[in-house]
Each structure stands twice: as C-alpha cells, then as structure tokens.
Amino acid sequence: MVLYRKMTPEDVEAVHEIELASFPTPWTLDSFHYEMRENNFAYYLVAENDAEKIIGFCGMWLVIDSAQITNVAVVEAARGLGIGEGLMREAMRIAKEKDVDVMSLEVRVSNVVAQNLYRKLGFQDGGIRKGYYTDNQEDALVMWVNLNE
C-alpha cells in the first residue's frame, strides 16, 4: 500500500536523493529546504511505501487560481506501479480543494511515458518551450488541464 501525504522539512534529504537519481540537472538540497521553509506558494507531496520509506514526490506552486507542477519523480524500483499517477491525482485533488482552476507543467518532448500519463489525467498540449532544458537544450512540451471540467 502507498500513502500520499504532505511533504515536511524532515523529508527533504530523502526527496533530494530521488531528485538526484531522476534528473540530469537536479535541484539542490538548498532548493528543497527553501521550498519547504520559505516559499509560501510551494506545496509538495510524498509517496511512502509500507516501510514508511519515501518512494516518490511531486511539487507544485499554487498561485491564486493556477498550479504549476515543478517536479515529479519516483524511485526507479517503483516506476511503472502507478505511484506517479497517484502523486499527480493527489496534487490535482489538493489544487481543486484550494480553488485552483488550471494546472500546468513542462515535460521533455522525449518523455513520452510521462506525456501519456498526463494525457490520461486530462492534460492537453499547450505549446513548446524551445531549448528549455539546460543539460541538452531539449525542448519542453507545455501541458495544462482545466481542473473544473
């Protein structure tokens, strides 16, 4: 069983380990501490397994009536088990609770697995950000969903 809960400052180290293993240009440990302690717009979720080990996380910024997904990652051993979908569904539920109308995100144009998940959740293609990713100048596909439909 997987438990989805709000991330706390005590979770930063575990989340950062997942970040390091998941992205070619990972956020720094300090960035996650800032998100937890100082960014009033930030809301992060973690997924915990039965052993209370964090196996995934999802971050978003909630600004007025919109939400921007900042990052979503799952440990490699737990990928393909629906954890990412569970994190996204929980983020969408929380955003709706907070009267958010629209949620958006950027995803690598090469990350078809993630794009398919987002489309399954109702996200639509919104455009391309040329050279968005700094590690290889890959384009990002902007995707969005209206949470009130």
mmCIF file of C-alpha atoms in Angstrom:
data_model
loop_
_atom_site.group_PDB
_atom_site.id
_atom_site.type_symbol
_atom_site.label_atom_id
_atom_site.label_comp_id
_atom_site.label_asym_id
_atom_site.label_seq_id
_atom_site.Cartn_x
_atom_site.Cartn_y
_atom_site.Cartn_z
ATOM 1 C CA MET A 1 0.000 0.000 0.000
ATOM 2 C CA VAL A 2 1.149 3.543 -0.749
ATOM 3 C CA LEU A 3 0.429 6.540 1.468
ATOM 4 C CA TYR A 4 0.356 10.010 -0.085
ATOM 5 C CA ARG A 5 0.956 12.871 2.334
ATOM 6 C CA LYS A 6 2.193 16.440 2.506
ATOM 7 C CA MET A 7 5.973 16.701 2.494
ATOM 8 C CA THR A 8 7.658 18.067 5.622
ATOM 9 C CA PRO A 9 11.117 19.623 6.117
ATOM 10 C CA GLU A 10 12.224 16.269 7.592
ATOM 11 C CA ASP A 11 11.597 14.647 4.188
ATOM 12 C CA VAL A 12 13.983 16.907 2.259
ATOM 13 C CA GLU A 13 17.005 14.586 2.332
ATOM 14 C CA ALA A 14 15.040 11.569 1.051
ATOM 15 C CA VAL A 15 13.324 13.635 -1.638
ATOM 16 C CA HIS A 16 16.643 15.101 -2.736
ATOM 17 C CA GLU A 17 18.077 11.572 -3.133
ATOM 18 C CA ILE A 18 15.204 10.723 -5.503
ATOM 19 C CA GLU A 19 15.767 14.004 -7.352
ATOM 20 C CA LEU A 20 19.472 13.230 -7.806
ATOM 21 C CA ALA A 21 18.710 9.778 -9.191
ATOM 22 C CA SER A 22 15.954 11.008 -11.512
ATOM 23 C CA PHE A 23 17.098 14.153 -13.301
ATOM 24 C CA PRO A 24 20.204 15.154 -15.276
ATOM 25 C CA THR A 25 20.060 18.676 -13.776
ATOM 26 C CA PRO A 26 18.679 18.051 -10.283
ATOM 27 C CA TRP A 27 17.595 20.697 -7.842
ATOM 28 C CA THR A 28 19.983 21.322 -4.965
ATOM 29 C CA LEU A 29 19.348 20.308 -1.385
ATOM 30 C CA ASP A 30 19.128 24.013 -0.540
ATOM 31 C CA SER A 31 16.397 24.457 -3.156
ATOM 32 C CA PHE A 32 14.219 21.875 -1.412
ATOM 33 C CA HIS A 33 14.900 23.431 2.009
ATOM 34 C CA TYR A 34 13.837 26.798 0.547
ATOM 35 C CA GLU A 35 10.661 25.265 -0.899
ATOM 36 C CA MET A 36 9.733 23.798 2.492
ATOM 37 C CA ARG A 37 10.620 26.723 4.712
ATOM 38 C CA GLU A 38 10.297 29.928 2.704
ATOM 39 C CA ASN A 39 8.239 29.528 -0.473
ATOM 40 C CA ASN A 40 4.657 30.190 0.580
ATOM 41 C CA PHE A 41 3.414 29.114 -2.860
ATOM 42 C CA ALA A 42 5.054 25.668 -2.672
ATOM 43 C CA TYR A 43 3.114 22.510 -1.864
ATOM 44 C CA TYR A 44 4.879 19.138 -2.036
ATOM 45 C CA LEU A 45 3.583 15.611 -1.669
ATOM 46 C CA VAL A 46 5.458 12.410 -0.966
ATOM 47 C CA ALA A 47 4.549 8.783 -1.558
ATOM 48 C CA GLU A 48 5.525 6.352 1.193
ATOM 49 C CA ASN A 49 5.575 2.569 0.995
ATOM 50 C CA ASP A 50 4.592 0.160 3.786
ATOM 51 C CA ALA A 51 8.037 0.539 5.359
ATOM 52 C CA GLU A 52 7.443 4.317 5.588
ATOM 53 C CA LYS A 53 10.194 4.868 3.014
ATOM 54 C CA ILE A 54 9.660 7.762 0.611
ATOM 55 C CA ILE A 55 9.458 6.346 -2.908
ATOM 56 C CA GLY A 56 8.263 9.396 -4.828
ATOM 57 C CA PHE A 57 7.375 13.054 -4.661
ATOM 58 C CA CYS A 58 5.507 15.765 -6.523
ATOM 59 C CA GLY A 59 5.921 19.512 -6.134
ATOM 60 C CA MET A 60 3.699 22.356 -7.228
ATOM 61 C CA TRP A 61 3.374 26.076 -6.818
ATOM 62 C CA LEU A 62 -0.125 27.310 -6.057
ATOM 63 C CA VAL A 63 -0.536 30.925 -7.153
ATOM 64 C CA ILE A 64 -4.022 32.440 -6.986
ATOM 65 C CA ASP A 65 -6.116 30.196 -9.274
ATOM 66 C CA SER A 66 -3.340 28.274 -11.021
ATOM 67 C CA ALA A 67 -0.942 25.473 -10.139
ATOM 68 C CA GLN A 68 2.423 24.800 -11.748
ATOM 69 C CA ILE A 69 3.878 21.320 -11.290
ATOM 70 C CA THR A 70 7.568 21.813 -10.512
ATOM 71 C CA ASN A 71 8.779 18.231 -10.402
ATOM 72 C CA VAL A 72 7.523 14.656 -10.151
ATOM 73 C CA ALA A 73 9.801 11.686 -9.541
ATOM 74 C CA VAL A 74 9.577 8.085 -8.382
ATOM 75 C CA VAL A 75 12.423 5.803 -7.334
ATOM 76 C CA GLU A 76 13.464 3.558 -10.197
ATOM 77 C CA ALA A 77 12.428 0.344 -8.428
ATOM 78 C CA ALA A 78 8.855 1.635 -8.035
ATOM 79 C CA ARG A 79 8.354 3.048 -11.532
ATOM 80 C CA GLY A 80 5.509 1.604 -13.560
ATOM 81 C CA LEU A 81 3.465 0.810 -10.452
ATOM 82 C CA GLY A 82 1.162 3.834 -10.622
ATOM 83 C CA ILE A 83 2.985 5.909 -7.991
ATOM 84 C CA GLY A 84 3.477 8.878 -10.330
ATOM 85 C CA GLU A 85 -0.177 8.755 -11.291
ATOM 86 C CA GLY A 86 -1.169 8.604 -7.633
ATOM 87 C CA LEU A 87 1.001 11.633 -6.849
ATOM 88 C CA MET A 88 -0.486 13.591 -9.759
ATOM 89 C CA ARG A 89 -4.069 12.661 -8.831
ATOM 90 C CA GLU A 90 -3.431 13.754 -5.249
ATOM 91 C CA ALA A 91 -1.855 17.031 -6.437
ATOM 92 C CA MET A 92 -4.887 17.660 -8.647
ATOM 93 C CA ARG A 93 -7.256 16.895 -5.747
ATOM 94 C CA ILE A 94 -5.437 19.304 -3.433
ATOM 95 C CA ALA A 95 -5.296 22.015 -6.105
ATOM 96 C CA LYS A 96 -9.068 21.716 -6.610
ATOM 97 C CA GLU A 97 -9.585 21.954 -2.822
ATOM 98 C CA LYS A 98 -7.632 25.210 -2.920
ATOM 99 C CA ASP A 99 -9.870 26.598 -5.714
ATOM 100 C CA VAL A 100 -7.269 26.254 -8.445
ATOM 101 C CA ASP A 101 -8.745 26.357 -11.953
ATOM 102 C CA VAL A 102 -5.784 25.411 -14.154
ATOM 103 C CA MET A 103 -2.745 23.202 -13.626
ATOM 104 C CA SER A 104 0.247 23.270 -15.970
ATOM 105 C CA LEU A 105 3.637 21.635 -16.334
ATOM 106 C CA GLU A 106 6.587 21.219 -18.666
ATOM 107 C CA VAL A 107 7.782 17.814 -19.821
ATOM 108 C CA ARG A 108 10.654 16.831 -22.095
ATOM 109 C CA VAL A 109 9.460 16.263 -25.653
ATOM 110 C CA SER A 110 11.286 12.892 -25.493
ATOM 111 C CA ASN A 111 9.476 11.772 -22.309
ATOM 112 C CA VAL A 112 6.567 10.027 -23.978
ATOM 113 C CA VAL A 113 5.786 7.883 -20.895
ATOM 114 C CA ALA A 114 5.153 10.995 -18.774
ATOM 115 C CA GLN A 115 3.223 12.704 -21.571
ATOM 116 C CA ASN A 116 0.928 9.688 -21.848
ATOM 117 C CA LEU A 117 0.285 9.769 -18.100
ATOM 118 C CA TYR A 118 -0.544 13.468 -18.200
ATOM 119 C CA ARG A 119 -2.902 12.976 -21.160
ATOM 120 C CA LYS A 120 -4.602 10.129 -19.247
ATOM 121 C CA LEU A 121 -5.211 12.666 -16.466
ATOM 122 C CA GLY A 122 -6.788 15.142 -18.903
ATOM 123 C CA PHE A 123 -3.804 17.348 -19.705
ATOM 124 C CA GLN A 124 -3.674 18.907 -23.164
ATOM 125 C CA ASP A 125 -0.706 20.097 -25.205
ATOM 126 C CA GLY A 126 -0.234 23.826 -24.826
ATOM 127 C CA GLY A 127 2.903 24.644 -26.773
ATOM 128 C CA ILE A 128 6.657 24.186 -26.939
ATOM 129 C CA ARG A 129 9.369 25.956 -24.933
ATOM 130 C CA LYS A 130 12.427 25.827 -27.193
ATOM 131 C CA GLY A 131 15.693 24.797 -25.508
ATOM 132 C CA TYR A 132 14.043 24.700 -22.073
ATOM 133 C CA TYR A 133 16.271 22.014 -20.545
ATOM 134 C CA THR A 134 19.763 23.283 -19.808
ATOM 135 C CA ASP A 135 21.559 19.916 -19.873
ATOM 136 C CA ASN A 136 20.957 19.286 -23.581
ATOM 137 C CA GLN A 137 18.781 22.208 -24.780
ATOM 138 C CA GLU A 138 15.868 19.811 -25.332
ATOM 139 C CA ASP A 139 12.504 21.431 -25.913
ATOM 140 C CA ALA A 140 9.757 21.198 -23.316
ATOM 141 C CA LEU A 141 6.151 20.449 -24.112
ATOM 142 C CA VAL A 142 3.876 22.669 -22.041
ATOM 143 C CA MET A 143 0.761 20.809 -20.911
ATOM 144 C CA TRP A 144 -2.256 22.047 -18.989
ATOM 145 C CA VAL A 145 -5.567 20.866 -17.616
ATOM 146 C CA ASN A 146 -8.700 22.712 -16.537
ATOM 147 C CA LEU A 147 -9.483 21.278 -13.096
ATOM 148 C CA ASN A 148 -13.120 22.400 -13.209
ATOM 149 C CA GLU A 149 -14.130 20.131 -16.099
#
